[in-house]
Amino acid sequence: MEPTTNRAAWDQAYARVESALRGANVGACADLLQLEEVRVHFLGRKSGLTELLKSLKDLSIDDKKEAGPKVQALKSAFEAALEARKAVLEEAGDAAALAKDAIDLTLPSVRPPRGRLHPLTTTLHGIAGIFSRMGYSWAEGPYAEDEYHNFTALNMPDDHPARDAQDTFYLKDVKRLLRTHTSNVQIRELEKPGAKDKPLRVVCPGRVFRHEQIDATHSAVFHQVEGLVVDQNVGFADLKGHLQTFLQELLGSETKTRFRPSYFPFTEPSTEVDVKCFFCPGTGCPSCKHTGWIEILGAGVVNPKVLSGAGWDPEKWSGFAFGIGVERVAMLLHGVRDLRDFYTNDLRFLKQFDEDLV
Ligand code: 2NL
């Protein structure tokens, strides 16, 4: 069979294809999409190169032997150039993707905001902590209490004004009330069979409730740390020693104290304890109501009726007790003028307090 295309015409076609391939400038392709377009254009079914390969069949056997490898080599060289460019673009693409999603492992992490203890909590812990180091244990008891443990056992007779519904929250259903102090816990500690006839040192911190008109210094819900010591031959001198030590731990070793006579039905004698005003040099200021002294707690020698009522022999055992208002101490320590600031949970207020007293 005679070839339909002569060798000279094929060589001219080859030269055109080779020149076109060189002009393709594979190395200038900017991305993989453009590279693929170039590949399809120069190697696809309708490309000059494909036409050239197809037309090999029209050459003589001898011409084919020479032209075949020549055009295959041209194709291979172009494919190799495409592959090389592809590898370069892929690597650059990976690098760009990596740079885009890069994580800086040396950056500090985002920390969740840390909570803190409420200033009333740190004050309560601070007070109880001092007594703990003086050998007192910690006891808790019920908020909803019967009249006996809240009033009767404390030598507060049935007609005592504090029992009035104007001062006390009575619970409707159950012959109970919300405790007006934490003394109910001390009574329950005295009553425990295991505690009888052994020296006792206990603090009873907790929430108490009074039917108060609320203002800058009064709240219907507030906190107390009460304390009770029972032993043999314990008296007012021990009370003075313990409370002076406590106040000097709380407010500083230079703290001056003053014990004024007072009255509580559950103690006799009773006292109110003042500290020298630490806002003014004794000259008088609003904090000490111009007296030079700040009232900080109430205390007394336990009334023998309270001991005997709880089953202790007052001929053998004696003791002292005290009650400290946590809100009052917190206000003094932090210079807070309005008690209600402790309960409204304004973070701008709460964030001012560090946890020194914990
Ligand atoms: C105050 C006064 C006081 C007590 C609480 C007490 C408890 C028992 C027996 C005797 Cl079981 N006394 N507690 C004694 C004196 C004073 O608190 O002004 N607190 C803020």
PDB file of C-alpha atoms and ligand atoms in Angstrom, residues 153-154 181-188 190 210 222 224-228 264-267 270-272 295-303 306 320-326, ligand 1:
ATOM      1  CA  ALA A 153     -32.963  25.927 125.296  1.00  0.00           C
ATOM      2  CA  LEU A 154     -31.262  29.341 125.234  1.00  0.00           C
ATOM      3  CA  HIS A 181     -28.833  32.579 115.118  1.00  0.00           C
ATOM      4  CA  THR A 182     -26.592  29.494 114.917  1.00  0.00           C
ATOM      5  CA  SER A 183     -26.911  28.834 118.668  1.00  0.00           C
ATOM      6  CA  ASN A 184     -29.281  25.988 117.785  1.00  0.00           C
ATOM      7  CA  VAL A 185     -26.225  24.133 116.480  1.00  0.00           C
ATOM      8  CA  GLN A 186     -24.357  24.557 119.772  1.00  0.00           C
ATOM      9  CA  ILE A 187     -27.389  23.271 121.684  1.00  0.00           C
ATOM     10  CA  ARG A 188     -27.447  20.227 119.398  1.00  0.00           C
ATOM     11  CA  LEU A 190     -24.260  19.864 123.742  1.00  0.00           C
ATOM     12  CA  ARG A 210     -34.432  37.562 110.760  1.00  0.00           C
ATOM     13  CA  PHE A 222     -27.046  36.963 106.941  1.00  0.00           C
ATOM     14  CA  GLN A 224     -22.805  34.221 111.849  1.00  0.00           C
ATOM     15  CA  VAL A 225     -19.927  32.380 113.365  1.00  0.00           C
ATOM     16  CA  GLU A 226     -20.920  31.424 116.890  1.00  0.00           C
ATOM     17  CA  GLY A 227     -18.532  29.668 119.227  1.00  0.00           C
ATOM     18  CA  LEU A 228     -18.847  27.646 122.410  1.00  0.00           C
ATOM     19  CA  PHE A 264     -28.120  38.146 126.629  1.00  0.00           C
ATOM     20  CA  PRO A 265     -30.515  35.621 128.207  1.00  0.00           C
ATOM     21  CA  PHE A 266     -28.134  32.742 127.360  1.00  0.00           C
ATOM     22  CA  THR A 267     -25.004  34.209 129.022  1.00  0.00           C
ATOM     23  CA  SER A 270     -22.531  39.096 129.051  1.00  0.00           C
ATOM     24  CA  THR A 271     -20.303  41.468 127.134  1.00  0.00           C
ATOM     25  CA  GLU A 272     -20.026  43.360 123.909  1.00  0.00           C
ATOM     26  CA  GLU A 295     -18.320  47.002 118.118  1.00  0.00           C
ATOM     27  CA  ILE A 296     -17.309  43.643 116.673  1.00  0.00           C
ATOM     28  CA  LEU A 297     -18.949  40.822 118.620  1.00  0.00           C
ATOM     29  CA  GLY A 298     -21.081  39.731 121.585  1.00  0.00           C
ATOM     30  CA  ALA A 299     -20.149  37.094 124.147  1.00  0.00           C
ATOM     31  CA  GLY A 300     -20.570  35.866 127.667  1.00  0.00           C
ATOM     32  CA  VAL A 301     -20.224  33.123 130.239  1.00  0.00           C
ATOM     33  CA  VAL A 302     -22.794  30.448 129.421  1.00  0.00           C
ATOM     34  CA  ASN A 303     -25.867  30.736 131.610  1.00  0.00           C
ATOM     35  CA  VAL A 306     -28.470  26.547 129.298  1.00  0.00           C
ATOM     36  CA  PHE A 320     -18.260  30.785 127.423  1.00  0.00           C
ATOM     37  CA  ALA A 321     -19.872  31.549 124.108  1.00  0.00           C
ATOM     38  CA  PHE A 322     -19.713  34.275 121.487  1.00  0.00           C
ATOM     39  CA  GLY A 323     -21.418  35.364 118.313  1.00  0.00           C
ATOM     40  CA  ILE A 324     -19.767  37.150 115.385  1.00  0.00           C
ATOM     41  CA  GLY A 325     -21.593  38.752 112.457  1.00  0.00           C
ATOM     42  CA  VAL A 326     -19.792  37.790 109.246  1.00  0.00           C
TER      43      VAL A 326
HETATM   44  C1  2NL B   1     -24.012  38.684 119.105  1.00  0.00           C
HETATM   45  C2  2NL B   1     -24.102  37.883 120.329  1.00  0.00           C
HETATM   46  C3  2NL B   1     -23.816  35.753 121.218  1.00  0.00           C
HETATM   47  C4  2NL B   1     -23.925  33.568 122.129  1.00  0.00           C
HETATM   48  C5  2NL B   1     -24.048  34.410 121.068  1.00  0.00           C
HETATM   49  C6  2NL B   1     -24.451  31.298 122.895  1.00  0.00           C
HETATM   50  C7  2NL B   1     -24.762  30.032 122.497  1.00  0.00           C
HETATM   51  C8  2NL B   1     -25.007  29.079 123.460  1.00  0.00           C
HETATM   52  C9  2NL B   1     -24.953  29.384 124.759  1.00  0.00           C
HETATM   53  C10 2NL B   1     -24.660  30.661 125.092  1.00  0.00           C
HETATM   54 CL1  2NL B   1     -25.392  27.510 122.970  1.00  0.00          CL
HETATM   55  N1  2NL B   1     -24.409  31.589 124.183  1.00  0.00           N
HETATM   56  N2  2NL B   1     -24.192  32.248 121.956  1.00  0.00           N
HETATM   57  C11 2NL B   1     -23.528  34.095 123.366  1.00  0.00           C
HETATM   58  C12 2NL B   1     -23.307  35.431 123.478  1.00  0.00           C
HETATM   59  C13 2NL B   1     -23.446  36.281 122.424  1.00  0.00           C
HETATM   60  O1  2NL B   1     -23.950  36.532 120.092  1.00  0.00           O
HETATM   61  O2  2NL B   1     -24.139  39.876 119.197  1.00  0.00           O
HETATM   62  N3  2NL B   1     -23.768  38.096 117.966  1.00  0.00           N
HETATM   63  C14 2NL B   1     -23.658  38.774 116.732  1.00  0.00           C
END
